[in-house]
XYZ file of C-alpha atoms in Angstrom:
451
model
C 7.708 48.120 -53.545
C 6.381 51.257 -55.243
C 5.701 52.931 -51.906
C 9.269 52.213 -50.801
C 10.681 53.665 -53.985
C 8.484 56.764 -53.833
C 9.671 57.436 -50.298
C 13.330 57.104 -51.331
C 13.048 58.755 -54.762
C 15.140 59.505 -56.728
C 17.525 56.574 -56.776
C 21.200 57.298 -57.234
C 22.479 56.780 -60.739
C 25.724 57.004 -62.613
C 24.881 57.845 -66.194
C 27.497 56.392 -68.514
C 29.616 58.925 -70.368
C 28.647 57.505 -73.762
C 27.660 60.757 -75.417
C 23.923 60.105 -75.157
C 21.794 62.900 -73.683
C 19.468 60.920 -71.414
C 17.069 62.284 -68.814
C 17.823 61.268 -65.252
C 15.397 59.373 -63.049
C 15.191 62.477 -60.875
C 13.273 64.163 -63.710
C 10.585 61.469 -63.659
C 7.915 60.234 -61.247
C 7.766 56.512 -60.364
C 4.405 54.995 -61.315
C 4.966 51.216 -61.053
C 7.517 48.827 -59.622
C 8.092 45.163 -58.936
C 10.665 43.306 -56.917
C 12.906 40.734 -58.535
C 14.222 37.686 -56.755
C 16.956 38.975 -54.382
C 20.553 37.911 -54.803
C 22.894 38.105 -51.824
C 22.490 41.142 -49.600
C 20.888 43.398 -52.207
C 17.253 43.682 -53.128
C 16.548 44.041 -56.832
C 13.650 45.779 -58.555
C 12.330 47.224 -61.801
C 10.760 50.675 -61.840
C 8.631 52.399 -64.483
C 8.630 56.205 -64.222
C 6.938 58.962 -66.209
C 8.593 62.130 -67.465
C 6.775 65.435 -67.648
C 6.458 64.937 -71.419
C 4.442 61.794 -70.777
C 7.169 59.468 -72.002
C 8.052 56.504 -69.847
C 11.439 55.606 -68.396
C 12.582 52.212 -67.198
C 15.407 51.239 -64.884
C 16.537 48.082 -63.106
C 17.395 49.024 -59.515
C 19.454 47.612 -56.658
C 18.949 48.377 -52.969
C 21.992 50.118 -51.504
C 21.844 50.554 -47.741
C 18.594 52.342 -46.930
C 18.140 53.655 -50.475
C 18.180 52.548 -54.085
C 20.301 53.157 -57.155
C 20.277 52.190 -60.808
C 21.684 48.679 -61.135
C 24.872 48.180 -63.100
C 25.774 45.037 -65.034
C 27.242 42.369 -62.728
C 24.936 43.440 -59.863
C 22.322 40.792 -60.590
C 19.223 42.584 -61.901
C 19.365 40.953 -65.332
C 20.229 37.554 -63.866
C 17.300 37.956 -61.481
C 14.953 38.577 -64.410
C 16.253 35.442 -66.114
C 15.666 33.558 -62.855
C 12.086 34.865 -62.812
C 11.564 33.300 -66.248
C 13.224 30.059 -65.167
C 11.269 29.623 -61.930
C 7.937 31.207 -62.838
C 8.165 33.510 -59.814
C 5.206 35.858 -59.367
C 5.732 39.566 -59.946
C 3.703 42.486 -58.633
C 0.351 43.428 -60.150
C 0.613 44.781 -63.669
C 3.888 42.998 -64.464
C 3.773 39.959 -66.726
C 6.326 37.519 -68.104
C 5.669 36.350 -71.671
C 7.752 33.238 -72.194
C 8.407 31.907 -75.704
C 11.039 29.248 -74.940
C 12.485 27.506 -71.871
C 15.013 29.531 -69.885
C 17.430 28.065 -67.343
C 18.758 29.760 -64.204
C 22.078 31.304 -65.160
C 24.841 32.921 -63.103
C 26.917 35.928 -64.051
C 26.365 39.121 -66.011
C 28.359 41.358 -68.283
C 27.522 44.440 -70.313
C 27.606 44.484 -74.094
C 30.274 47.047 -74.815
C 28.752 48.870 -77.785
C 26.979 52.192 -78.133
C 23.241 51.772 -77.760
C 20.265 53.800 -76.628
C 19.002 50.911 -74.492
C 20.956 48.637 -72.141
C 21.785 45.045 -73.023
C 23.335 42.591 -70.577
C 24.603 39.075 -71.272
C 23.577 36.605 -68.567
C 25.362 33.298 -68.137
C 26.996 33.625 -71.539
C 23.827 32.399 -73.281
C 20.996 34.940 -72.798
C 20.753 38.641 -73.619
C 18.477 40.827 -71.491
C 17.677 44.094 -73.221
C 16.182 46.765 -70.957
C 14.270 49.410 -72.945
C 15.247 52.903 -71.813
C 11.957 54.505 -72.902
C 9.242 51.847 -73.230
C 5.986 52.828 -74.921
C 2.449 51.987 -73.825
C 0.445 50.380 -76.606
C -3.031 48.871 -76.882
C -3.052 45.153 -76.084
C -4.019 44.537 -79.721
C -0.468 45.445 -80.840
C 1.092 42.045 -81.576
C 4.273 40.567 -80.149
C 6.612 40.449 -83.148
C 8.949 38.040 -81.372
C 6.078 35.580 -80.959
C 4.953 36.091 -84.552
C 8.404 35.427 -86.015
C 8.709 32.326 -83.850
C 5.291 31.161 -85.073
C 6.207 31.500 -88.768
C 9.602 29.881 -88.212
C 11.728 32.850 -89.234
C 15.372 32.042 -88.545
C 16.884 35.471 -89.246
C 16.745 36.628 -85.620
C 18.461 35.303 -82.481
C 16.054 32.835 -80.896
C 13.486 34.860 -78.931
C 12.962 33.682 -75.356
C 10.353 36.120 -74.067
C 9.669 39.560 -72.681
C 8.771 41.434 -69.510
C 5.601 43.493 -69.929
C 3.810 46.058 -67.754
C 0.114 47.003 -68.061
C -1.354 50.271 -66.798
C -4.840 50.798 -65.339
C -6.286 51.243 -68.847
C -4.743 47.863 -69.807
C -2.381 49.373 -72.329
C 0.889 47.466 -72.325
C 4.576 48.387 -72.483
C 7.371 45.923 -73.178
C 10.090 46.630 -70.614
C 12.691 44.031 -71.510
C 13.391 41.372 -74.132
C 15.194 38.085 -73.608
C 16.923 36.490 -76.596
C 19.583 33.898 -77.241
C 23.123 35.293 -77.117
C 25.318 34.687 -80.162
C 28.755 34.540 -78.498
C 30.837 35.458 -81.539
C 28.461 38.107 -82.858
C 29.466 41.628 -83.956
C 27.009 44.402 -84.719
C 26.963 46.287 -87.998
C 28.526 49.480 -86.718
C 31.536 47.249 -86.083
C 31.684 44.734 -88.932
C 30.310 46.914 -91.734
C 32.677 49.740 -90.821
C 35.622 47.345 -90.580
C 34.817 45.811 -93.966
C 34.671 49.253 -95.579
C 37.917 50.294 -93.884
C 39.639 47.276 -95.402
C 38.148 48.104 -98.815
C 39.473 51.653 -98.562
C 42.912 50.470 -97.460
C 43.479 48.076 -100.351
C 42.125 50.614 -102.844
C 39.902 50.093 -105.883
C 42.721 48.515 -107.917
C 43.268 45.783 -105.339
C 39.585 45.132 -104.797
C 38.284 41.694 -105.773
C 34.723 40.585 -106.354
C 34.678 38.728 -103.020
C 35.594 41.882 -101.056
C 33.144 41.944 -98.105
C 32.467 45.662 -98.554
C 31.219 44.900 -102.051
C 29.097 41.907 -101.031
C 27.551 42.733 -97.665
C 25.097 45.404 -98.923
C 23.326 42.805 -101.071
C 23.292 40.422 -98.097
C 21.589 43.137 -96.041
C 18.997 43.570 -98.779
C 18.227 39.856 -98.877
C 18.007 39.678 -95.081
C 15.590 42.615 -94.974
C 13.414 41.124 -97.697
C 13.215 37.867 -95.746
C 12.261 39.735 -92.583
C 9.505 41.672 -94.325
C 8.109 38.569 -96.002
C 8.074 36.797 -92.618
C 6.329 39.760 -90.970
C 3.772 39.727 -93.806
C 3.065 35.995 -93.385
C -0.113 35.137 -91.496
C 0.222 33.467 -88.089
C -1.990 32.942 -85.023
C -0.294 36.054 -83.581
C -0.950 38.228 -86.666
C -3.677 36.569 -88.737
C -3.984 39.523 -91.162
C -0.413 40.788 -91.487
C -0.723 43.401 -94.253
C -3.383 45.776 -95.460
C -4.011 48.888 -97.560
C -4.239 52.375 -96.042
C -5.673 55.489 -97.638
C -4.742 59.097 -98.170
C -5.644 60.087 -94.591
C -2.933 57.847 -93.119
C -0.375 58.720 -95.780
C -1.024 62.416 -95.184
C -0.165 61.944 -91.523
C 3.251 60.576 -92.457
C 3.867 63.572 -94.686
C 2.852 65.996 -91.969
C 5.170 64.323 -89.453
C 8.067 64.417 -91.924
C 7.517 68.107 -92.672
C 7.419 68.801 -88.943
C 10.748 66.998 -88.505
C 12.268 69.143 -91.259
C 10.906 72.383 -89.820
C 12.102 71.454 -86.323
C 15.570 70.610 -87.614
C 15.700 73.975 -89.397
C 14.886 75.663 -86.071
C 17.407 73.693 -84.000
C 20.470 73.485 -86.222
C 22.768 76.482 -85.994
C 25.845 77.864 -87.755
C 27.314 75.747 -90.542
C 25.008 72.788 -89.885
C 21.951 75.013 -90.208
C 23.307 76.623 -93.372
C 23.885 73.223 -94.966
C 20.371 72.085 -94.073
C 18.893 75.267 -95.564
C 20.783 74.520 -98.786
C 19.031 71.138 -98.993
C 15.686 72.141 -97.488
C 13.883 72.675 -100.785
C 14.966 69.245 -102.061
C 13.909 67.579 -98.801
C 10.587 69.407 -98.793
C 9.908 68.454 -102.414
C 10.744 64.803 -101.774
C 8.487 64.672 -98.714
C 5.662 66.406 -100.593
C 5.735 63.675 -103.241
C 3.768 61.543 -100.765
C 0.815 63.805 -101.515
C 0.407 62.062 -104.852
C -0.355 58.693 -103.232
C -3.971 57.751 -102.632
C -3.270 54.286 -101.154
C -0.329 52.109 -100.137
C 0.339 48.793 -98.419
C 1.390 48.587 -94.769
C 2.510 45.803 -92.454
C 4.396 45.392 -89.205
C 8.040 46.265 -89.825
C 11.238 46.412 -87.796
C 10.768 50.114 -87.083
C 14.423 51.003 -86.407
C 16.373 49.126 -89.054
C 19.963 50.249 -89.509
C 23.195 48.305 -89.888
C 23.722 48.354 -86.114
C 20.653 46.115 -85.808
C 22.287 43.387 -87.893
C 24.661 40.944 -86.217
C 27.163 38.778 -88.017
C 28.353 35.525 -86.477
C 29.313 32.010 -87.499
C 25.564 31.444 -87.952
C 25.317 34.200 -90.555
C 23.412 37.477 -90.333
C 20.687 38.094 -87.763
C 18.368 41.035 -87.115
C 17.932 42.255 -83.538
C 15.866 44.778 -81.570
C 12.414 44.764 -83.132
C 11.254 47.355 -80.626
C 10.616 50.442 -82.777
C 12.396 53.759 -82.939
C 12.358 56.002 -79.845
C 12.165 59.001 -82.189
C 8.595 57.914 -83.015
C 5.941 59.255 -80.675
C 4.830 56.542 -78.264
C 1.237 56.533 -79.551
C 2.492 55.770 -83.066
C 4.849 52.911 -82.211
C 3.846 49.393 -83.118
C 1.432 50.460 -85.857
C 1.687 48.930 -89.330
C 3.881 51.020 -91.608
C 5.174 50.701 -95.177
C 8.085 48.317 -95.672
C 9.735 51.195 -97.519
C 10.327 52.883 -94.165
C 12.734 50.147 -93.044
C 14.358 50.151 -96.475
C 14.803 53.936 -96.377
C 16.467 53.799 -92.962
C 18.771 50.961 -94.004
C 19.681 52.951 -97.118
C 20.584 55.935 -94.952
C 22.644 53.810 -92.585
C 24.854 52.621 -95.438
C 25.662 56.286 -96.005
C 26.453 56.587 -92.299
C 28.870 53.651 -92.515
C 30.686 55.697 -95.130
C 30.701 58.768 -92.869
C 32.249 56.769 -90.028
C 35.022 55.477 -92.270
C 35.561 58.944 -93.746
C 36.044 60.268 -90.205
C 38.443 57.494 -89.257
C 40.526 58.004 -92.391
C 40.638 61.771 -91.997
C 38.910 62.428 -95.315
C 41.812 60.952 -97.302
C 39.606 58.373 -99.056
C 36.502 60.470 -99.611
C 36.205 59.774 -103.344
C 36.394 55.990 -102.808
C 33.868 56.189 -99.978
C 31.396 58.314 -101.935
C 31.539 55.849 -104.826
C 31.070 52.939 -102.408
C 28.004 54.567 -100.819
C 26.236 54.837 -104.168
C 27.179 51.297 -105.189
C 26.243 49.856 -101.772
C 22.830 51.531 -101.670
C 22.077 50.336 -105.195
C 23.191 46.771 -104.449
C 21.146 46.618 -101.252
C 18.016 47.882 -103.000
C 18.433 45.512 -105.959
C 18.877 42.513 -103.655
C 15.891 43.568 -101.550
C 13.666 43.830 -104.612
C 14.898 40.447 -105.873
C 14.226 38.893 -102.467
C 10.629 40.089 -102.458
C 10.122 38.960 -106.036
C 11.562 35.524 -105.269
C 9.065 35.144 -102.419
C 6.197 36.251 -104.633
C 5.693 39.471 -102.635
C 6.998 42.395 -104.732
C 3.866 44.251 -103.666
C 5.334 44.789 -100.174
C 7.575 47.609 -101.453
C 5.937 50.804 -102.680
C 8.764 52.362 -104.687
C 7.013 55.749 -104.608
C 7.713 56.025 -100.888
C 11.470 55.515 -100.989
C 12.450 59.083 -101.823
C 10.126 60.814 -99.309
C 11.001 58.375 -96.541
C 14.741 58.777 -97.158
C 14.170 62.527 -96.841
C 12.194 61.993 -93.631
C 14.918 59.767 -92.204
C 17.557 62.375 -92.952
C 15.602 64.923 -90.913
C 14.967 62.461 -88.079
C 18.672 61.591 -87.876
C 19.514 65.294 -87.571
C 17.027 65.656 -84.710
C 18.265 62.480 -83.015
C 21.848 63.708 -83.127
C 20.908 67.174 -81.863
C 18.703 65.949 -79.012
C 20.181 62.595 -78.014
C 23.695 62.018 -79.395
C 25.456 65.255 -80.440
C 28.704 63.537 -81.412
C 26.745 61.680 -84.124
C 25.780 64.898 -85.934
C 28.675 64.606 -88.391
C 27.023 61.529 -89.991
C 23.692 63.045 -91.093
C 25.561 66.236 -91.992
C 27.673 64.100 -94.336
C 24.413 62.820 -95.825
C 23.349 66.425 -96.413
C 26.684 67.175 -98.027
C 26.147 64.315 -100.473
C 22.644 65.571 -101.137
C 23.880 69.117 -101.763
C 26.451 67.768 -104.207
C 23.810 65.737 -106.055
C 21.575 68.803 -106.160
C 24.340 70.798 -107.822
C 25.090 68.020 -110.316
C 21.642 66.809 -111.310
C 19.085 68.899 -109.501
C 19.045 66.592 -106.474
C 17.088 63.864 -108.249
C 19.548 61.046 -107.536
C 18.151 58.449 -105.153
C 21.520 58.290 -103.422
C 20.596 61.027 -100.967
C 20.697 58.767 -97.932
């Protein structure tokens, strides 16, 4: 299969006009491939390719005539992967199916119509196949968080069904795709959180009641995150020692990476965006530098890319999805234990971004209400998160000293992500900077509500 693909490389592809700046397969070299069970007249395959930067790319493919092209939803690649799980079909060397629950053969595919860096396809109306756009090779000692959460009985995620994994010659492993249960009435947080805040803005503060969803969902997010972190810090056969203490050497590496993100953002951002960042740079640099005062802190496996878009709401309640790390993290660093405060910092920032989205949609006419909501929402989420940890007897999982520097780091990372990957998103982290600049003018920038 790999030889055939190399001879016909690159496959044709139609990159979706979603605003994401993604490299094409033509910029990468295929290094591994496996065939999937064919459907109809087309052959189906999965290819792993390597970019010049060393990062990996993944694509499901379909044979078209004498060549290949990137498979689109409804063309059978995701259904074929589900069939592989259902039948136990053998894949090519290096490719492995890790099955966590029974999977039936299912017909039919459709795309999930939301913005996302990766590609998710619903198969048979009951299973979601998520193909990772840029999988990362990790040592085989990095645990499977899906399997761990299943082992400890955590119910705050859609039921995990398994994953497709590829191993290189050095036996490092990359997860290529996840299979999970599909929640048919689910909406992701960039939809439901934004809609709830829009409704809050429309009825105005005077008409707001205590049961207003925009007032209650931040605390629900805090409780959900606390439950996830407690579950990830609970021993299981998959992760027998789930949390530990790291020293100044590790903490210093986080600070160095955060400073690098800030310096890179200062280099890349131009015009008004660059001027605004320079206004806040001293505050960001000071917040990041506060990590230098820490000699030790606690780490565990965390979500790694926790924002409101990773939280689904459905008739079953809230559920966290996509425990596959953040593609902004260098591949060698993904999957390592990190402070729980990192997830909390990113979730804090994403509540600000919900406000930015609503501010954009309302043309700035409700800015004062939105700014007040952001502060209240961040505070409510943090209070509920702390209470959730305390109720589980694990307040030690959150190192409060890391919140400010990690919020600063996340602000810089969001600026880089928008500049490099999704330019139309830049307005959101710039809105965060605007809030930070305002706080700096009012109280020297010491308010936590900088995210």
